[in-house]
Amino acid sequence: MRIDLLTIFPGYFSGPLETSLVATAQADGTVDIRVHDLRDWTTDRHRSVDDSPYGGGAGMVMRADVLVAAAESVWNDVPPGTQVAPPQHVAGGPRPRTVLLTPRGRTLTQALVRELAEEERLVLLCGRYEGIDERVHDLVATDEVSVGDYVLMGGEVAAAAIVEAVVRLLPGVLGNAESAVLESFEQGLLEHPHYTRPVELRGHTVPEVLRSGDHGAIAAWRAERALERTRQVRPDLLGPGGT
Ligand code: 6GU
């Protein structure tokens, strides 16, 4: 898979992309991640990616002309400044899945992550400032995604979250194929508790059943604990009635 990140803070991604399994997945060719600086598509002396809003009001708005030009270049894999004709065109087929990260998007779920992980290419466009010119929504984004009901200063953290969630589903990234399936949410529940050694710590002991060797009893205990935890913390995952 190839992932292109469009941001005004390219340096932000050096940590997340150079760490752990995401770094390994790039090194072994499982994923090709490219970070682009949106300012490379500006044409004015100040390299402005934002401007004041029509109609007035506080704050700045990200410019559609810069974002559309950047998306067209990245879609077609051509350098900044290259004209794409006709506009909006993508050589060789439909535009890649292009996700605009914005608090007004639909909330990221594991179901959407699974869907995104099936794509050949992903383009993640990080919003900044108070808003984004509506024509970016019209002309560029195939999806608009938020990572929760709170407001960040920009979409970079959200894009990094998508990269992690998607890359871990790519073939060969997780050592144990099972662990991708058994994690929280893949079964619609939060995870059961985990324990490793020592068996006793400051008076807290590992539940007897986990040391019993009775795999049926262990599976039943885990299922119960997962359900109990989900009821307590995320009853919404259980649907109406809480079953
Ligand atoms: Cl994607 N962007 C911003 N700015 N805030 C958010 C978000 C995204 N998701 C949740 N809050």
CSV table of C-alpha atoms and ligand atoms in Angstrom, one decimal:
chain,number,residue,atom,x,y,z
A,1,MET,CA,0.0,0.0,0.0
A,2,ARG,CA,1.0,3.6,-0.6
A,3,ILE,CA,0.0,6.4,1.8
A,4,ASP,CA,0.6,10.1,1.0
A,5,LEU,CA,0.3,12.6,3.9
A,6,LEU,CA,-0.4,16.2,3.1
A,7,THR,CA,0.4,18.6,5.9
A,8,ILE,CA,1.8,22.0,6.8
A,9,PHE,CA,3.8,20.3,9.5
A,10,PRO,CA,5.8,17.5,7.7
A,11,GLY,CA,8.2,17.3,10.6
A,12,TYR,CA,5.3,16.2,12.9
A,13,PHE,CA,5.4,12.7,11.3
A,14,SER,CA,9.0,11.9,11.7
A,15,GLY,CA,8.3,10.3,15.1
A,16,PRO,CA,5.3,8.2,14.3
A,17,LEU,CA,6.7,7.0,10.9
A,18,GLU,CA,10.2,6.1,12.2
A,19,THR,CA,9.0,4.1,15.2
A,20,SER,CA,8.3,0.4,15.7
A,21,LEU,CA,6.1,-1.6,13.4
A,22,VAL,CA,5.3,1.4,11.1
A,23,ALA,CA,9.0,1.8,10.5
A,24,THR,CA,9.5,-2.0,9.9
A,25,ALA,CA,6.5,-2.1,7.5
A,26,GLN,CA,8.1,0.7,5.4
A,27,ALA,CA,11.6,-0.9,5.5
A,28,ASP,CA,10.2,-4.3,4.2
A,29,GLY,CA,8.1,-2.6,1.5
A,30,THR,CA,4.7,-3.5,3.0
A,31,VAL,CA,3.8,0.2,2.9
A,32,ASP,CA,5.3,3.2,1.1
A,33,ILE,CA,4.6,6.4,3.1
A,34,ARG,CA,5.3,9.8,1.7
A,35,VAL,CA,5.0,13.1,3.5
A,36,HIS,CA,4.4,16.3,1.6
A,37,ASP,CA,4.6,19.9,2.7
A,38,LEU,CA,1.5,21.8,1.5
A,39,ARG,CA,3.5,24.9,1.2
A,40,ASP,CA,5.3,23.4,-1.8
A,41,TRP,CA,2.1,24.1,-3.7
A,42,THR,CA,1.8,27.8,-2.8
A,43,THR,CA,2.5,30.4,-5.4
A,44,ASP,CA,2.8,33.6,-3.4
A,45,ARG,CA,5.9,35.1,-1.8
A,46,HIS,CA,4.7,34.3,1.7
A,47,ARG,CA,3.8,30.7,0.9
A,48,SER,CA,0.3,31.2,2.3
A,49,VAL,CA,-1.9,28.1,2.8
A,50,ASP,CA,-4.6,30.1,4.5
A,51,ASP,CA,-6.6,33.3,4.1
A,52,SER,CA,-9.3,35.3,5.8
A,53,PRO,CA,-12.9,34.1,5.5
A,54,TYR,CA,-15.4,35.6,3.0
A,55,GLY,CA,-18.2,37.0,5.0
A,56,GLY,CA,-15.9,37.9,7.9
A,57,GLY,CA,-15.3,36.3,11.2
A,58,ALA,CA,-12.4,35.3,13.3
A,59,GLY,CA,-9.7,32.9,12.2
A,60,MET,CA,-8.3,31.8,8.9
A,61,VAL,CA,-9.4,29.3,6.3
A,62,MET,CA,-7.3,26.8,4.4
A,63,ARG,CA,-7.1,27.7,0.7
A,64,ALA,CA,-8.8,25.5,-1.8
A,65,ASP,CA,-6.5,26.4,-4.7
A,66,VAL,CA,-3.4,25.2,-2.8
A,67,LEU,CA,-5.1,22.0,-1.5
A,68,VAL,CA,-6.6,21.1,-4.9
A,69,ALA,CA,-3.3,21.6,-6.6
A,70,ALA,CA,-1.5,19.5,-4.0
A,71,ALA,CA,-4.1,16.7,-4.3
A,72,GLU,CA,-3.9,16.7,-8.1
A,73,SER,CA,-0.1,16.4,-8.0
A,74,VAL,CA,-0.1,13.6,-5.5
A,75,TRP,CA,-2.9,11.7,-7.2
A,76,ASN,CA,-0.9,11.8,-10.4
A,77,ASP,CA,2.5,11.4,-8.8
A,78,VAL,CA,3.9,14.6,-10.4
A,79,PRO,CA,5.9,17.3,-8.8
A,80,PRO,CA,4.4,20.6,-7.4
A,81,GLY,CA,3.7,23.1,-10.2
A,82,THR,CA,2.8,20.5,-12.8
A,83,GLN,CA,-0.5,21.3,-14.5
A,84,VAL,CA,-3.0,18.5,-14.5
A,85,ALA,CA,-5.3,18.5,-17.5
A,86,PRO,CA,-8.2,18.3,-17.4
A,87,PRO,CA,-8.6,19.5,-13.9
A,88,GLN,CA,-9.4,16.9,-11.3
A,89,HIS,CA,-8.2,14.2,-13.7
A,90,VAL,CA,-6.3,11.2,-12.4
A,91,ALA,CA,-4.3,9.4,-14.9
A,92,GLY,CA,-5.1,5.7,-15.0
A,93,GLY,CA,-8.4,5.6,-13.3
A,94,PRO,CA,-10.4,6.9,-10.3
A,95,ARG,CA,-8.9,9.2,-7.7
A,96,PRO,CA,-7.4,7.4,-4.8
A,97,ARG,CA,-9.3,7.3,-1.5
A,98,THR,CA,-8.6,10.8,-0.2
A,99,VAL,CA,-9.4,11.4,3.5
A,100,LEU,CA,-9.8,14.9,4.9
A,101,LEU,CA,-9.1,14.9,8.6
A,102,THR,CA,-11.6,17.2,10.2
A,103,PRO,CA,-13.6,17.3,13.4
A,104,ARG,CA,-16.8,17.5,11.2
A,105,GLY,CA,-16.1,14.2,9.6
A,106,ARG,CA,-17.6,10.8,10.5
A,107,THR,CA,-15.9,9.2,13.5
A,108,LEU,CA,-13.2,6.7,12.7
A,109,THR,CA,-14.1,3.1,13.6
A,110,GLN,CA,-12.4,-0.2,13.2
A,111,ALA,CA,-14.8,-1.0,10.3
A,112,LEU,CA,-13.6,2.0,8.4
A,113,VAL,CA,-10.0,1.2,9.2
A,114,ARG,CA,-10.6,-2.3,7.7
A,115,GLU,CA,-12.1,-0.7,4.6
A,116,LEU,CA,-9.1,1.7,4.2
A,117,ALA,CA,-6.6,-1.1,4.7
A,118,GLU,CA,-8.0,-2.7,1.5
A,119,GLU,CA,-7.0,0.3,-0.7
A,120,GLU,CA,-4.0,0.4,-3.0
A,121,ARG,CA,-3.4,4.0,-2.1
A,122,LEU,CA,-4.6,6.4,0.6
A,123,VAL,CA,-4.2,10.2,0.6
A,124,LEU,CA,-4.5,11.8,4.0
A,125,LEU,CA,-5.1,15.5,4.0
A,126,CYS,CA,-4.5,17.2,7.4
A,127,GLY,CA,-6.8,20.2,8.1
A,128,ARG,CA,-5.5,23.1,10.1
A,129,TYR,CA,-6.7,26.5,11.2
A,130,GLU,CA,-10.4,27.2,11.9
A,131,GLY,CA,-11.7,25.8,8.7
A,132,ILE,CA,-11.1,24.5,5.2
A,133,ASP,CA,-12.6,26.1,2.1
A,134,GLU,CA,-15.7,24.2,1.3
A,135,ARG,CA,-14.5,23.5,-2.2
A,136,VAL,CA,-11.8,21.1,-0.8
A,137,HIS,CA,-14.7,19.0,0.5
A,138,ASP,CA,-16.4,19.2,-3.0
A,139,LEU,CA,-13.3,18.7,-5.2
A,140,VAL,CA,-10.8,16.7,-3.2
A,141,ALA,CA,-12.1,14.6,-0.4
A,142,THR,CA,-13.7,11.2,-0.9
A,143,ASP,CA,-14.0,10.8,2.8
A,144,GLU,CA,-14.1,13.1,5.9
A,145,VAL,CA,-13.0,11.6,9.1
A,146,SER,CA,-12.7,12.7,12.7
A,147,VAL,CA,-11.1,10.7,15.5
A,148,GLY,CA,-13.5,11.6,18.2
A,149,ASP,CA,-15.8,14.3,19.8
A,150,TYR,CA,-13.2,16.8,20.8
A,151,VAL,CA,-11.2,19.4,19.0
A,152,LEU,CA,-7.5,19.1,18.0
A,153,MET,CA,-5.4,21.9,16.6
A,154,GLY,CA,-5.1,20.0,13.4
A,155,GLY,CA,-5.5,16.7,11.6
A,156,GLU,CA,-1.9,15.5,12.0
A,157,VAL,CA,-2.6,13.4,15.2
A,158,ALA,CA,-5.7,12.0,13.5
A,159,ALA,CA,-3.7,11.1,10.3
A,160,ALA,CA,-1.0,9.4,12.4
A,161,ALA,CA,-3.8,7.4,14.1
A,162,ILE,CA,-5.1,6.2,10.8
A,163,VAL,CA,-1.6,5.2,9.6
A,164,GLU,CA,-1.1,3.1,12.7
A,165,ALA,CA,-4.5,1.5,12.6
A,166,VAL,CA,-4.3,0.7,8.9
A,167,VAL,CA,-0.7,-0.4,8.8
A,168,ARG,CA,-1.2,-2.9,11.6
A,169,LEU,CA,-3.8,-4.7,9.4
A,170,LEU,CA,-1.5,-5.0,6.4
A,171,PRO,CA,-0.4,-8.6,5.7
A,172,GLY,CA,2.8,-9.5,7.6
A,173,VAL,CA,2.8,-6.6,10.0
A,174,LEU,CA,1.6,-8.3,13.1
A,175,GLY,CA,3.6,-11.3,14.0
A,176,ASN,CA,0.7,-13.2,15.4
A,177,ALA,CA,-2.2,-13.3,12.9
A,178,GLU,CA,-4.6,-14.0,15.7
A,179,SER,CA,-3.8,-10.8,17.6
A,180,ALA,CA,-5.3,-8.7,14.9
A,181,VAL,CA,-8.6,-10.5,15.2
A,182,LEU,CA,-8.8,-10.8,19.0
A,183,GLU,CA,-8.1,-7.2,19.9
A,184,SER,CA,-10.7,-4.8,21.2
A,185,PHE,CA,-13.4,-3.8,18.8
A,186,GLU,CA,-12.7,-6.6,16.2
A,187,GLN,CA,-15.4,-8.6,18.0
A,188,GLY,CA,-17.4,-5.5,19.0
A,189,LEU,CA,-16.3,-5.7,22.7
A,190,LEU,CA,-13.5,-4.3,24.8
A,191,GLU,CA,-10.7,-6.7,25.6
A,192,HIS,CA,-10.6,-9.0,28.6
A,193,PRO,CA,-7.8,-8.3,31.2
A,194,HIS,CA,-4.3,-9.6,30.6
A,195,TYR,CA,-1.7,-10.8,33.1
A,196,THR,CA,1.9,-11.9,33.0
A,197,ARG,CA,4.5,-12.7,35.7
A,198,PRO,CA,4.8,-12.3,38.6
A,199,VAL,CA,1.8,-14.2,40.0
A,200,GLU,CA,1.5,-11.8,42.9
A,201,LEU,CA,2.3,-8.1,43.0
A,202,ARG,CA,1.6,-5.9,46.1
A,203,GLY,CA,-1.2,-8.2,47.1
A,204,HIS,CA,-2.8,-8.3,43.6
A,205,THR,CA,-2.8,-11.9,42.3
A,206,VAL,CA,-3.3,-13.3,38.8
A,207,PRO,CA,-6.8,-15.0,38.7
A,208,GLU,CA,-6.6,-18.7,39.5
A,209,VAL,CA,-8.4,-19.7,36.4
A,210,LEU,CA,-5.7,-18.3,34.1
A,211,ARG,CA,-3.2,-20.7,35.8
A,212,SER,CA,-5.5,-23.7,35.8
A,213,GLY,CA,-4.7,-25.0,32.3
A,214,ASP,CA,-8.4,-25.4,31.6
A,215,HIS,CA,-8.7,-23.8,28.2
A,216,GLY,CA,-12.5,-23.9,28.2
A,217,ALA,CA,-12.7,-22.3,31.6
A,218,ILE,CA,-10.2,-19.6,30.5
A,219,ALA,CA,-12.1,-18.8,27.4
A,220,ALA,CA,-15.3,-18.5,29.3
A,221,TRP,CA,-13.7,-16.3,32.0
A,222,ARG,CA,-12.3,-14.0,29.3
A,223,ALA,CA,-15.6,-13.7,27.5
A,224,GLU,CA,-17.3,-12.8,30.7
A,225,ARG,CA,-14.7,-10.2,31.7
A,226,ALA,CA,-14.8,-8.7,28.2
A,227,LEU,CA,-18.6,-8.4,28.4
A,228,GLU,CA,-18.5,-7.0,31.9
A,229,ARG,CA,-15.9,-4.4,31.0
A,230,THR,CA,-17.8,-3.3,27.9
A,231,ARG,CA,-21.1,-3.0,29.9
A,232,GLN,CA,-19.3,-0.8,32.4
A,233,VAL,CA,-17.2,1.4,30.1
A,234,ARG,CA,-18.8,1.3,26.6
A,235,PRO,CA,-22.4,0.1,26.9
A,236,ASP,CA,-23.0,1.8,23.5
A,237,LEU,CA,-21.0,-1.0,21.9
A,238,LEU,CA,-23.6,-3.5,23.1
A,239,GLY,CA,-26.6,-1.8,21.4
A,240,PRO,CA,-30.0,-1.2,22.9
A,241,GLY,CA,-30.7,-3.6,25.8
A,242,GLY,CA,-27.0,-3.9,26.6
A,243,THR,CA,-26.6,-7.5,25.4
B,1,6GU,CL1,-9.5,14.9,12.3
B,1,6GU,N1,-9.1,17.2,13.3
B,1,6GU,C1,-9.2,18.1,14.3
B,1,6GU,N2,-8.8,19.4,14.2
B,1,6GU,N3,-9.8,17.9,15.5
B,1,6GU,C2,-10.3,16.6,15.6
B,1,6GU,C3,-10.2,15.6,14.7
B,1,6GU,C4,-9.6,16.0,13.5
B,1,6GU,N4,-10.8,14.5,15.1
B,1,6GU,C5,-11.2,14.8,16.3
B,1,6GU,N5,-10.9,16.1,16.7
